[in-house]
mmCIF file of C-alpha atoms and ligand atoms in Angstrom:
data_model
loop_
_atom_site.group_PDB
_atom_site.id
_atom_site.type_symbol
_atom_site.label_atom_id
_atom_site.label_comp_id
_atom_site.label_asym_id
_atom_site.label_seq_id
_atom_site.Cartn_x
_atom_site.Cartn_y
_atom_site.Cartn_z
ATOM 1 C CA MET A 1 13.403 -112.927 -71.608
ATOM 2 C CA GLN A 2 11.483 -111.930 -68.492
ATOM 3 C CA ILE A 3 11.068 -108.506 -66.869
ATOM 4 C CA PHE A 4 8.840 -107.646 -63.923
ATOM 5 C CA GLY A 5 5.752 -105.474 -64.453
ATOM 6 C CA VAL A 6 3.636 -103.739 -61.797
ATOM 7 C CA ASP A 7 0.333 -101.956 -62.405
ATOM 8 C CA ILE A 8 -0.648 -99.360 -59.781
ATOM 9 C CA GLY A 9 -4.403 -98.880 -59.976
ATOM 10 C CA GLY A 10 -7.018 -97.060 -57.944
ATOM 11 C CA SER A 11 -8.200 -100.287 -56.302
ATOM 12 C CA GLY A 12 -5.366 -102.796 -56.684
ATOM 13 C CA ILE A 13 -1.602 -103.020 -57.140
ATOM 14 C CA LYS A 14 -0.774 -106.094 -59.171
ATOM 15 C CA GLY A 15 2.310 -107.518 -60.757
ATOM 16 C CA ALA A 16 4.096 -110.531 -62.197
ATOM 17 C CA PRO A 17 7.179 -111.446 -64.184
ATOM 18 C CA VAL A 18 6.344 -110.969 -67.866
ATOM 19 C CA ASP A 19 7.455 -113.196 -70.715
ATOM 20 C CA LEU A 20 8.383 -110.536 -73.290
ATOM 21 C CA ASP A 21 8.486 -112.972 -76.185
ATOM 22 C CA ARG A 22 4.873 -114.028 -75.648
ATOM 23 C CA GLY A 23 3.631 -110.711 -74.235
ATOM 24 C CA ASP A 24 1.992 -112.534 -71.370
ATOM 25 C CA LEU A 25 2.489 -113.143 -67.665
ATOM 26 C CA ALA A 26 5.119 -115.784 -66.939
ATOM 27 C CA GLU A 27 3.365 -116.629 -63.639
ATOM 28 C CA PRO A 28 -0.076 -115.845 -62.210
ATOM 29 C CA ARG A 29 -0.085 -112.253 -60.974
ATOM 30 C CA HIS A 30 -0.051 -111.225 -57.314
ATOM 31 C CA LYS A 31 -2.398 -108.457 -56.204
ATOM 32 C CA VAL A 32 -2.679 -106.357 -53.056
ATOM 33 C CA LEU A 33 -5.344 -103.754 -52.355
ATOM 34 C CA THR A 34 -4.317 -100.155 -52.976
ATOM 35 C CA PRO A 35 -3.873 -98.506 -49.554
ATOM 36 C CA GLN A 36 -6.171 -95.582 -48.763
ATOM 37 C CA PRO A 37 -4.881 -92.919 -48.861
ATOM 38 C CA ALA A 38 -2.564 -94.066 -51.661
ATOM 39 C CA THR A 39 0.468 -92.082 -50.505
ATOM 40 C CA PRO A 40 3.920 -92.599 -52.047
ATOM 41 C CA GLU A 41 5.205 -94.409 -48.950
ATOM 42 C CA SER A 42 2.256 -96.782 -48.590
ATOM 43 C CA VAL A 43 2.133 -97.561 -52.326
ATOM 44 C CA ALA A 44 5.904 -98.152 -52.420
ATOM 45 C CA ASP A 45 5.473 -100.721 -49.621
ATOM 46 C CA CYS A 46 2.824 -102.511 -51.687
ATOM 47 C CA VAL A 47 5.010 -102.510 -54.816
ATOM 48 C CA LYS A 48 7.774 -104.076 -52.754
ATOM 49 C CA GLU A 49 5.381 -106.703 -51.406
ATOM 50 C CA VAL A 50 4.266 -107.634 -54.933
ATOM 51 C CA VAL A 51 7.834 -107.840 -56.268
ATOM 52 C CA ASP A 52 9.107 -109.763 -53.211
ATOM 53 C CA HIS A 53 6.261 -112.261 -53.571
ATOM 54 C CA PHE A 54 8.124 -113.654 -56.585
ATOM 55 C CA GLY A 55 11.619 -113.208 -55.101
ATOM 56 C CA TRP A 56 12.362 -111.040 -58.144
ATOM 57 C CA SER A 57 15.560 -109.065 -58.558
ATOM 58 C CA GLY A 58 16.249 -107.105 -61.731
ATOM 59 C CA PRO A 59 14.550 -104.364 -63.760
ATOM 60 C CA VAL A 60 10.974 -103.465 -62.843
ATOM 61 C CA GLY A 61 8.459 -101.491 -64.915
ATOM 62 C CA VAL A 62 5.719 -99.700 -62.989
ATOM 63 C CA THR A 63 2.571 -97.988 -64.225
ATOM 64 C CA PHE A 64 1.126 -94.929 -62.509
ATOM 65 C CA PRO A 65 -2.374 -93.428 -62.904
ATOM 66 C CA GLY A 66 -1.160 -89.922 -63.756
ATOM 67 C CA VAL A 67 1.226 -87.971 -65.988
ATOM 68 C CA VAL A 68 4.786 -89.334 -65.772
ATOM 69 C CA THR A 69 7.688 -87.512 -67.420
ATOM 70 C CA GLY A 70 11.107 -88.954 -68.170
ATOM 71 C CA HIS A 71 9.941 -92.423 -67.057
ATOM 72 C CA SER A 72 10.434 -91.087 -63.566
ATOM 73 C CA THR A 73 8.677 -87.957 -62.302
ATOM 74 C CA ILE A 74 5.000 -87.859 -61.411
ATOM 75 C CA ARG A 75 3.244 -84.694 -62.582
ATOM 76 C CA THR A 76 -0.447 -85.329 -61.819
ATOM 77 C CA ALA A 77 -2.386 -87.639 -59.509
ATOM 78 C CA ALA A 78 -6.133 -87.403 -60.138
ATOM 79 C CA ASN A 79 -7.210 -90.536 -58.253
ATOM 80 C CA VAL A 80 -4.364 -91.148 -55.787
ATOM 81 C CA SER A 81 -2.757 -88.977 -53.097
ATOM 82 C CA LYS A 82 -1.593 -85.552 -54.299
ATOM 83 C CA ASP A 83 1.636 -86.203 -52.349
ATOM 84 C CA TRP A 84 2.796 -87.955 -55.524
ATOM 85 C CA VAL A 85 2.935 -84.748 -57.549
ATOM 86 C CA ASP A 86 6.542 -83.832 -58.471
ATOM 87 C CA MET A 87 7.830 -86.971 -56.750
ATOM 88 C CA ASP A 88 10.720 -88.838 -58.371
ATOM 89 C CA ALA A 89 8.943 -92.199 -58.380
ATOM 90 C CA ARG A 90 11.868 -93.959 -60.025
ATOM 91 C CA ALA A 91 14.127 -92.962 -57.126
ATOM 92 C CA LEU A 92 11.544 -93.780 -54.435
ATOM 93 C CA LEU A 93 10.655 -97.211 -55.817
ATOM 94 C CA GLY A 94 14.242 -98.043 -56.813
ATOM 95 C CA GLU A 95 15.430 -97.366 -53.290
ATOM 96 C CA ARG A 96 12.554 -99.409 -51.812
ATOM 97 C CA LEU A 97 13.397 -102.294 -54.160
ATOM 98 C CA GLY A 98 17.032 -102.406 -53.025
ATOM 99 C CA GLY A 99 18.482 -100.455 -55.950
ATOM 100 C CA ALA A 100 16.651 -102.237 -58.783
ATOM 101 C CA PRO A 101 16.378 -100.240 -62.050
ATOM 102 C CA VAL A 102 12.825 -98.891 -62.187
ATOM 103 C CA THR A 103 10.941 -97.442 -65.172
ATOM 104 C CA VAL A 104 7.685 -95.593 -64.522
ATOM 105 C CA LEU A 105 5.054 -94.694 -67.124
ATOM 106 C CA ASN A 106 1.397 -93.719 -67.341
ATOM 107 C CA ASP A 107 -0.962 -96.677 -66.874
ATOM 108 C CA ALA A 108 -2.953 -96.162 -70.076
ATOM 109 C CA ASP A 109 0.235 -95.617 -72.089
ATOM 110 C CA ALA A 110 1.518 -98.956 -70.746
ATOM 111 C CA ALA A 111 -1.723 -100.730 -71.633
ATOM 112 C CA GLY A 112 -1.621 -99.162 -75.079
ATOM 113 C CA VAL A 113 1.968 -100.186 -75.764
ATOM 114 C CA ALA A 114 1.074 -103.785 -74.884
ATOM 115 C CA GLU A 115 -2.094 -103.794 -77.025
ATOM 116 C CA MET A 116 -0.265 -102.305 -80.015
ATOM 117 C CA HIS A 117 2.456 -104.916 -79.794
ATOM 118 C CA PHE A 118 0.665 -108.069 -78.710
ATOM 119 C CA GLY A 119 -3.068 -107.329 -78.882
ATOM 120 C CA VAL A 120 -5.732 -105.889 -81.156
ATOM 121 C CA GLY A 121 -3.574 -102.929 -82.221
ATOM 122 C CA LYS A 122 -0.855 -105.130 -83.692
ATOM 123 C CA GLY A 123 0.194 -103.899 -87.137
ATOM 124 C CA ARG A 124 -2.325 -101.029 -87.107
ATOM 125 C CA GLU A 125 -1.099 -97.893 -88.870
ATOM 126 C CA GLY A 126 -2.538 -94.378 -88.710
ATOM 127 C CA THR A 127 -4.075 -92.878 -85.578
ATOM 128 C CA VAL A 128 -5.132 -95.369 -82.906
ATOM 129 C CA ILE A 129 -6.492 -94.364 -79.490
ATOM 130 C CA LEU A 130 -6.779 -96.720 -76.545
ATOM 131 C CA LEU A 131 -9.110 -95.571 -73.771
ATOM 132 C CA THR A 132 -9.219 -97.330 -70.414
ATOM 133 C CA LEU A 133 -12.578 -96.908 -68.719
ATOM 134 C CA GLY A 134 -11.937 -97.593 -65.023
ATOM 135 C CA THR A 135 -11.695 -95.504 -61.854
ATOM 136 C CA GLY A 136 -10.701 -92.699 -64.211
ATOM 137 C CA ILE A 137 -10.375 -92.618 -68.002
ATOM 138 C CA GLY A 138 -6.881 -93.164 -69.341
ATOM 139 C CA SER A 139 -5.766 -92.600 -72.915
ATOM 140 C CA ALA A 140 -2.926 -93.711 -75.156
ATOM 141 C CA LEU A 141 -2.504 -92.115 -78.595
ATOM 142 C CA PHE A 142 -0.518 -93.864 -81.340
ATOM 143 C CA ILE A 143 0.522 -92.505 -84.712
ATOM 144 C CA ASP A 144 1.724 -95.315 -86.993
ATOM 145 C CA GLY A 145 2.427 -97.435 -83.925
ATOM 146 C CA ARG A 146 4.379 -94.743 -82.102
ATOM 147 C CA LEU A 147 3.140 -93.548 -78.719
ATOM 148 C CA VAL A 148 2.469 -89.875 -77.983
ATOM 149 C CA PRO A 149 2.733 -90.127 -74.166
ATOM 150 C CA ASN A 150 0.603 -88.534 -71.436
ATOM 151 C CA THR A 151 -2.345 -87.437 -73.568
ATOM 152 C CA GLU A 152 -4.797 -87.388 -70.602
ATOM 153 C CA LEU A 153 -7.925 -87.414 -72.776
ATOM 154 C CA GLY A 154 -9.956 -88.542 -69.760
ATOM 155 C CA HIS A 155 -9.898 -84.959 -68.558
ATOM 156 C CA LEU A 156 -11.442 -83.442 -71.677
ATOM 157 C CA GLU A 157 -14.447 -81.331 -70.814
ATOM 158 C CA LEU A 158 -17.743 -82.989 -71.678
ATOM 159 C CA HIS A 159 -20.918 -80.924 -71.183
ATOM 160 C CA GLY A 160 -19.197 -78.839 -68.534
ATOM 161 C CA HIS A 161 -17.776 -81.843 -66.662
ATOM 162 C CA ASP A 162 -14.450 -83.606 -66.476
ATOM 163 C CA ALA A 163 -15.154 -86.453 -68.942
ATOM 164 C CA GLU A 164 -13.959 -89.197 -66.601
ATOM 165 C CA LYS A 165 -16.488 -88.077 -63.980
ATOM 166 C CA ARG A 166 -19.246 -88.884 -66.505
ATOM 167 C CA ALA A 167 -18.070 -91.840 -68.570
ATOM 168 C CA SER A 168 -15.727 -93.926 -66.378
ATOM 169 C CA THR A 169 -16.715 -97.264 -64.897
ATOM 170 C CA LYS A 170 -16.648 -95.544 -61.509
ATOM 171 C CA ALA A 171 -19.289 -93.056 -62.706
ATOM 172 C CA ARG A 172 -21.456 -95.975 -63.862
ATOM 173 C CA ASP A 173 -21.087 -97.696 -60.482
ATOM 174 C CA ASP A 174 -21.467 -94.571 -58.330
ATOM 175 C CA GLU A 175 -24.552 -93.366 -60.168
ATOM 176 C CA GLN A 176 -25.879 -96.913 -60.713
ATOM 177 C CA LEU A 177 -26.399 -96.188 -64.393
ATOM 178 C CA SER A 178 -27.983 -98.751 -66.719
ATOM 179 C CA TRP A 179 -25.770 -100.062 -69.526
ATOM 180 C CA GLU A 180 -27.896 -98.029 -71.978
ATOM 181 C CA HIS A 181 -27.463 -94.796 -70.043
ATOM 182 C CA TRP A 182 -23.752 -95.282 -69.558
ATOM 183 C CA ALA A 183 -23.207 -96.370 -73.193
ATOM 184 C CA HIS A 184 -24.878 -93.119 -74.245
ATOM 185 C CA ARG A 185 -22.353 -91.149 -72.202
ATOM 186 C CA VAL A 186 -19.441 -93.193 -73.596
ATOM 187 C CA GLN A 187 -20.798 -92.530 -77.099
ATOM 188 C CA LYS A 188 -20.846 -88.761 -76.456
ATOM 189 C CA TYR A 189 -17.297 -88.980 -75.154
ATOM 190 C CA LEU A 190 -16.044 -91.010 -78.133
ATOM 191 C CA ALA A 191 -17.714 -88.548 -80.522
ATOM 192 C CA HIS A 192 -15.817 -85.714 -78.839
ATOM 193 C CA VAL A 193 -12.468 -87.509 -79.048
ATOM 194 C CA GLU A 194 -13.227 -88.467 -82.661
ATOM 195 C CA MET A 195 -13.966 -84.833 -83.509
ATOM 196 C CA LEU A 196 -10.508 -83.880 -82.219
ATOM 197 C CA PHE A 197 -8.344 -86.723 -83.581
ATOM 198 C CA SER A 198 -10.261 -88.693 -86.251
ATOM 199 C CA PRO A 199 -8.650 -91.991 -85.266
ATOM 200 C CA GLU A 200 -9.051 -95.093 -87.412
ATOM 201 C CA LEU A 201 -9.420 -97.289 -84.356
ATOM 202 C CA PHE A 202 -10.578 -96.974 -80.744
ATOM 203 C CA ILE A 203 -9.451 -99.724 -78.388
ATOM 204 C CA ILE A 204 -11.545 -99.884 -75.218
ATOM 205 C CA GLY A 205 -9.554 -101.174 -72.250
ATOM 206 C CA GLY A 206 -9.932 -101.387 -68.482
ATOM 207 C CA GLY A 207 -11.759 -104.078 -66.526
ATOM 208 C CA VAL A 208 -15.055 -103.274 -68.270
ATOM 209 C CA SER A 209 -13.641 -104.401 -71.634
ATOM 210 C CA ARG A 210 -14.497 -107.929 -70.407
ATOM 211 C CA LYS A 211 -18.160 -106.873 -70.627
ATOM 212 C CA ALA A 212 -17.788 -105.152 -74.006
ATOM 213 C CA GLN A 213 -20.765 -106.994 -75.498
ATOM 214 C CA LYS A 214 -23.021 -105.269 -72.929
ATOM 215 C CA PHE A 215 -22.249 -101.736 -74.117
ATOM 216 C CA LEU A 216 -20.280 -101.601 -77.387
ATOM 217 C CA PRO A 217 -23.284 -102.745 -79.487
ATOM 218 C CA LEU A 218 -25.266 -99.826 -77.987
ATOM 219 C CA ILE A 219 -22.805 -97.221 -79.288
ATOM 220 C CA GLU A 220 -23.796 -95.601 -82.577
ATOM 221 C CA GLY A 221 -22.623 -92.882 -84.916
ATOM 222 C CA ILE A 222 -18.879 -93.250 -84.427
ATOM 223 C CA ARG A 223 -16.930 -93.483 -87.702
ATOM 224 C CA ALA A 224 -13.880 -95.241 -86.241
ATOM 225 C CA GLU A 225 -13.792 -98.962 -85.615
ATOM 226 C CA ILE A 226 -14.293 -99.697 -81.882
ATOM 227 C CA VAL A 227 -12.888 -102.909 -80.410
ATOM 228 C CA PRO A 228 -12.326 -104.190 -76.873
ATOM 229 C CA ALA A 229 -8.768 -104.655 -75.675
ATOM 230 C CA GLU A 230 -7.482 -108.184 -75.965
ATOM 231 C CA LEU A 231 -5.009 -108.340 -73.096
ATOM 232 C CA LEU A 232 -7.718 -107.268 -70.633
ATOM 233 C CA ASN A 233 -6.477 -106.640 -67.121
ATOM 234 C CA ASN A 234 -2.888 -107.668 -67.773
ATOM 235 C CA ALA A 235 -2.119 -105.058 -70.436
ATOM 236 C CA GLY A 236 -0.692 -102.592 -67.890
ATOM 237 C CA ILE A 237 1.646 -105.179 -66.369
ATOM 238 C CA VAL A 238 2.868 -106.305 -69.797
ATOM 239 C CA GLY A 239 3.334 -102.730 -71.050
ATOM 240 C CA ALA A 240 5.239 -101.752 -67.892
ATOM 241 C CA ALA A 241 7.627 -104.661 -68.386
ATOM 242 C CA MET A 242 8.073 -103.749 -72.072
ATOM 243 C CA ALA A 243 8.976 -100.161 -71.150
ATOM 244 C CA ALA A 244 11.454 -101.375 -68.512
ATOM 245 C CA SER A 245 13.103 -103.754 -70.956
ATOM 246 C CA GLN A 246 13.452 -101.009 -73.547
ATOM 247 C CA GLU A 247 15.050 -98.714 -71.004
ATOM 248 C CA ALA A 248 17.369 -101.453 -69.793
ATOM 249 C CA GLY A 249 18.351 -101.984 -73.429
ATOM 250 C CA VAL A 250 17.523 -105.649 -73.075
ATOM 251 C CA ARG A 251 15.559 -105.623 -76.320
ATOM 252 C CA GLY A 252 14.358 -103.043 -78.833
HETATM 253 C C1 BGC B 1 -5.376 -89.910 -64.912
HETATM 254 C C2 BGC B 1 -4.618 -90.596 -66.023
HETATM 255 C C3 BGC B 1 -4.817 -92.092 -65.924
HETATM 256 C C4 BGC B 1 -6.291 -92.442 -65.863
HETATM 257 C C5 BGC B 1 -6.519 -93.923 -65.664
HETATM 258 C C6 BGC B 1 -6.822 -90.325 -64.945
HETATM 259 O O1 BGC B 1 -7.521 -89.705 -63.912
HETATM 260 O O2 BGC B 1 -5.280 -88.498 -65.022
HETATM 261 O O3 BGC B 1 -3.263 -90.288 -65.977
HETATM 262 O O4 BGC B 1 -4.225 -92.720 -67.029
HETATM 263 O O5 BGC B 1 -6.928 -91.743 -64.805
HETATM 264 O O6 BGC B 1 -5.985 -94.377 -64.485
#
């Protein structure tokens, strides 16, 4: 069974049909650059371009980098245009895609769902937290494999700052931090999240998880196990397709 997944990110909008049995892309993904400003209209055009690239018709799952309620309505937009706030993204994208059923969910929640099903979180009970360290910091909280959506732990306050402004990959790039310096900030952030939730496992996702060996060994004093995500950059696309298939009732 295949369903289409699209991941809307701060820098790129990428998508592909997903093989839901394997939890992997059925074809190499297509990516377009996120328009600046990333307004609803301009992003919807890009989503259409990505979907049309494959001549896809049928259900589409879409991730969004903000709070999404009811698989439809955008509530926050930290790193894209504020015009998204309170927008019915399901209606906008569905109309742009010629009436296709559209399911929208938070990007980190999508990545987490995919990792818990097909990646390093598979079969893990208890409290598991996936954190994506990218343009912002996204979070997905699982209790015995069940998602608590829209946790937004990237916006916890850390030493008087929004945590994602200190410990995201963007902060590392913008401030040209060494791996040691940045790892120290990530460690402080993980300690804070651990103090609040005492998870058994942290899964570190986002593009930087490919370079996990450069910073994970530098992190000390965290009780929980810390592992890099396995699905890397495709987790969002896979998780979006999984959410769409569940909504379409195609599979449980
Ligand atoms: C947003 C989250 C999102 C994360 C990663 C944060 O700024 O508030 O909703 O998951 O960035 O994109």
